[in-house]
Amino acid sequence: MIGRLDAPLKVTGRARYALDNNVPGMVFGYVVLSTTAHGEITDMDVAAARSAPGVLAVYTPFAPLPLTAPVTAMLGPIWVPLQSTDVTYYGQPIGFVVAETFEQARDAAALVRVTYDERPASTSMSDGLATAVDAPPSLDGSPPALSVLAPGVESIEDALAASPVVVDATYTTATQNHAAMEPHSAMAVWESGKVTVYTGNQGSDLVASALADALGEDHAAVRVVNPFVGGAFGGKALSIPAFLAAAAARELDRPVKAALTREQVFTATATRPATVQRMSIGAEKDGTLVALRHDSWSSTPAGGGFVEPTSHGTSREWYATPNVAISQKMVPLHVPPTTFMRAPGEAPGSFALESAIDELAVTLDMDPIELRQRNSSTAPPGRDLQWSSKHLDECFRVGAARFRWAERTPRGRVDGDCLVGVGTATAMFPALRFPASVRVTLHDDDTAEVATSGADPGTGLLTVLSLIGAESLDIAPERVTPRLGDSALPPGGMSGGSTATASAGSAIMVAAPKVIDDLLALASGPGAPFEGDDDVTYADGRVLATDGRSLTFGEVLRAAGRDSIAAIGSSAAGEELTKHSFSSFGAQFCEVRVHRWTREVRVSRMLGVFDAGRIINAQAARSQIMGGMIWGVSAALHEGLEIEESGRFANADLAGYLLPVNADIPEVDVEFVQYPDTLHNPVGARGLGEIGVVGMAAAVANAVHNATGIRVRRIPIAIEDLLEQ
Ligand code: MOS
């Protein structure tokens, strides 16, 4: 095991994030946001701002920067600012002030006077349910509603009606923001008709091509650099400051730096939708599932947008049941754009499904682990492809022993002034792979480089590249320099969907044998040390001749007069998708202590046991999962944007938008059962970036029920939800 390569840089402040790039002559941009949720801007008086000290330009929809909405494969058309006078949410970017200093830009922005023709705004999820519409097809092309019914069963309602035991309940989850430590920001520098944009993101080549399209420039003219990213979580696919800084820098012929303030991040980016989910589960008296219905509503922006795929992400796949029906509706509101956020679908979806399963266990007076194991799926219902490798039962077994689950009582226990309860939940997250290309270079000093454009937004990918590179080249990891976060490198896809290790890792395992083949050809070619030896081999960083002689790869390169030799390997998901279903699995456990009088909930113990195939870097894997589990506690007890009737977020700052701090989180115990999944990819690793959050909110709520007897069906759980009736 090696420590995280970027850790010393980060803890000593030497890691250079987007905003840490300074160049002579740079100026500063400040974004102006709307103060109404719906309407048309009829006038923007910028005279005072324009004549304020240091101001170079004030851009508005009436004096816009030229930007064209790019269309991306993953996100569809991307909204770009200042191209229209329409306002569809409170906090929408409507202006951009550029000045010599940050303070001058900020102060001038406060002088902009905006006149709106205001229209009624629809901002309430509960009111909006009445006008919900079908969601568009999900990313995999599935229709918003689908069902799999046993032969002879007419409808899911019939299957539920015929079930001896039924649980029927509705759950709600809050709007959330990614709240990454690093605000969305950019530094744009033009030189000789080409621009370099330093901006934290999840895939530099993808951002570079979207920026090029938006700016109307050649793709070769735009380079995006982001070696370090201060958190992304799905929310940094693109950013408003990057569009505005790049366009303004071109207009002004000055480098432009721009960042959102913390408060602006909450609206001028995108959020996880709020959801309402109705679960109906029918079972036999022994707990065998008969029918599962999961109807879901997701908030979206007014014109539609990303829909949180809660039911698709969970109930469609998690349990063996002869009858399953899911649906997905959207509730268009005058709220900021919605987008992917860590475990999109599975995180809020698992709160509903895993709470409902717990309710069924209570109704049946059955151990919730036994109920889950009884209904464990060998393949997703309706899809005959078996899981490639599923060890969820073992996760529960290992977890139950480690967590002392056997000490649980159906009604919790009392310890002094605390009501103590435990809860559990299943976690699943699909194992995916995106196309990725990686360049592996051998240098004449016996070091190697592994390079790809993708991003390490804190996941540990950088270190993983060096580990898989070292293994593939059969040398020590210290000799491998990983490079990431530059669109000029081979396209490495994005850090999203928990795919990066499997995607980039597989590409390394294609590139490394290629470069080794080229090295062997070089070593045995004309004039080379092992000329004519057709059976040279490679091991331990050395080329071995059949006569017993050997040279390091650096020695071979030096003998050949070469500085380096490189090969690019590419990998993508392929025919394995027609043979198996792929998912990571986990069992979440949590203990809560609810204060009998104040009703405050504290999580006192947490354990997650995961099956994510092979673990490449135990330390990084544990940290990823731990972070996810803390997210789950946060969703259960802390996080949620409060939307006022006006559409303004009441708590758009880190004082009001509660996130857990160290005092909220006990020791987090993480364990892995390790079964390398080489049916999924040659590395054998499945994703684990997102699964840690999945199920945890339900585990907390289930523990709260165990402690108090109160079933809370909305998150975040508030003290008032736990007042005795
Ligand atoms: Mo992540 S929500 O897959 O970018």
CSV table of N, CA and C and ligand atoms in Angstrom, one decimal, residues 202 233-234 340-344 494-498 690, ligand 1:
chain,number,residue,atom,x,y,z
A,202,GLN,N,-14.8,17.3,-13.9
A,202,GLN,CA,-14.8,15.8,-13.8
A,202,GLN,C,-14.2,15.2,-15.0
A,233,PHE,N,-18.5,15.5,-7.2
A,233,PHE,CA,-19.7,14.8,-6.8
A,233,PHE,C,-20.8,14.8,-7.8
A,234,GLY,N,-20.5,15.0,-9.1
A,234,GLY,CA,-21.5,15.1,-10.1
A,234,GLY,C,-21.8,16.5,-10.5
A,340,PHE,N,-26.9,15.3,-11.8
A,340,PHE,CA,-26.3,14.2,-11.1
A,340,PHE,C,-25.7,14.6,-9.7
A,341,MET,N,-25.9,13.9,-8.7
A,341,MET,CA,-25.2,14.1,-7.5
A,341,MET,C,-24.9,12.7,-6.9
A,342,ARG,N,-23.7,12.5,-6.4
A,342,ARG,CA,-23.3,11.2,-5.8
A,342,ARG,C,-24.4,10.2,-5.6
A,343,ALA,N,-24.3,9.1,-6.4
A,343,ALA,CA,-25.3,8.1,-6.4
A,343,ALA,C,-26.7,8.6,-6.8
A,344,PRO,N,-26.7,9.3,-7.9
A,344,PRO,CA,-28.0,9.9,-8.4
A,344,PRO,C,-29.0,8.7,-8.6
A,494,MET,N,-14.7,10.7,-17.9
A,494,MET,CA,-14.9,11.5,-16.8
A,494,MET,C,-14.9,10.7,-15.5
A,495,SER,N,-14.6,11.4,-14.4
A,495,SER,CA,-14.7,10.8,-13.1
A,495,SER,C,-16.2,11.0,-12.7
A,496,GLY,N,-17.0,10.0,-13.0
A,496,GLY,CA,-18.4,10.0,-12.7
A,496,GLY,C,-18.9,8.6,-12.8
A,497,GLY,N,-20.0,8.3,-12.2
A,497,GLY,CA,-20.6,7.0,-12.3
A,497,GLY,C,-19.7,5.9,-11.6
A,498,SER,N,-18.8,6.3,-10.8
A,498,SER,CA,-17.9,5.3,-10.1
A,498,SER,C,-17.2,4.4,-11.1
A,690,GLU,N,-19.4,5.8,-5.2
A,690,GLU,CA,-20.7,6.3,-4.8
A,690,GLU,C,-21.5,5.4,-3.9
B,1,MOS,MO1,-21.0,11.3,-10.1
B,1,MOS,S1,-22.9,11.9,-9.5
B,1,MOS,O1,-21.3,9.9,-11.0
B,1,MOS,O2,-20.5,12.5,-11.2
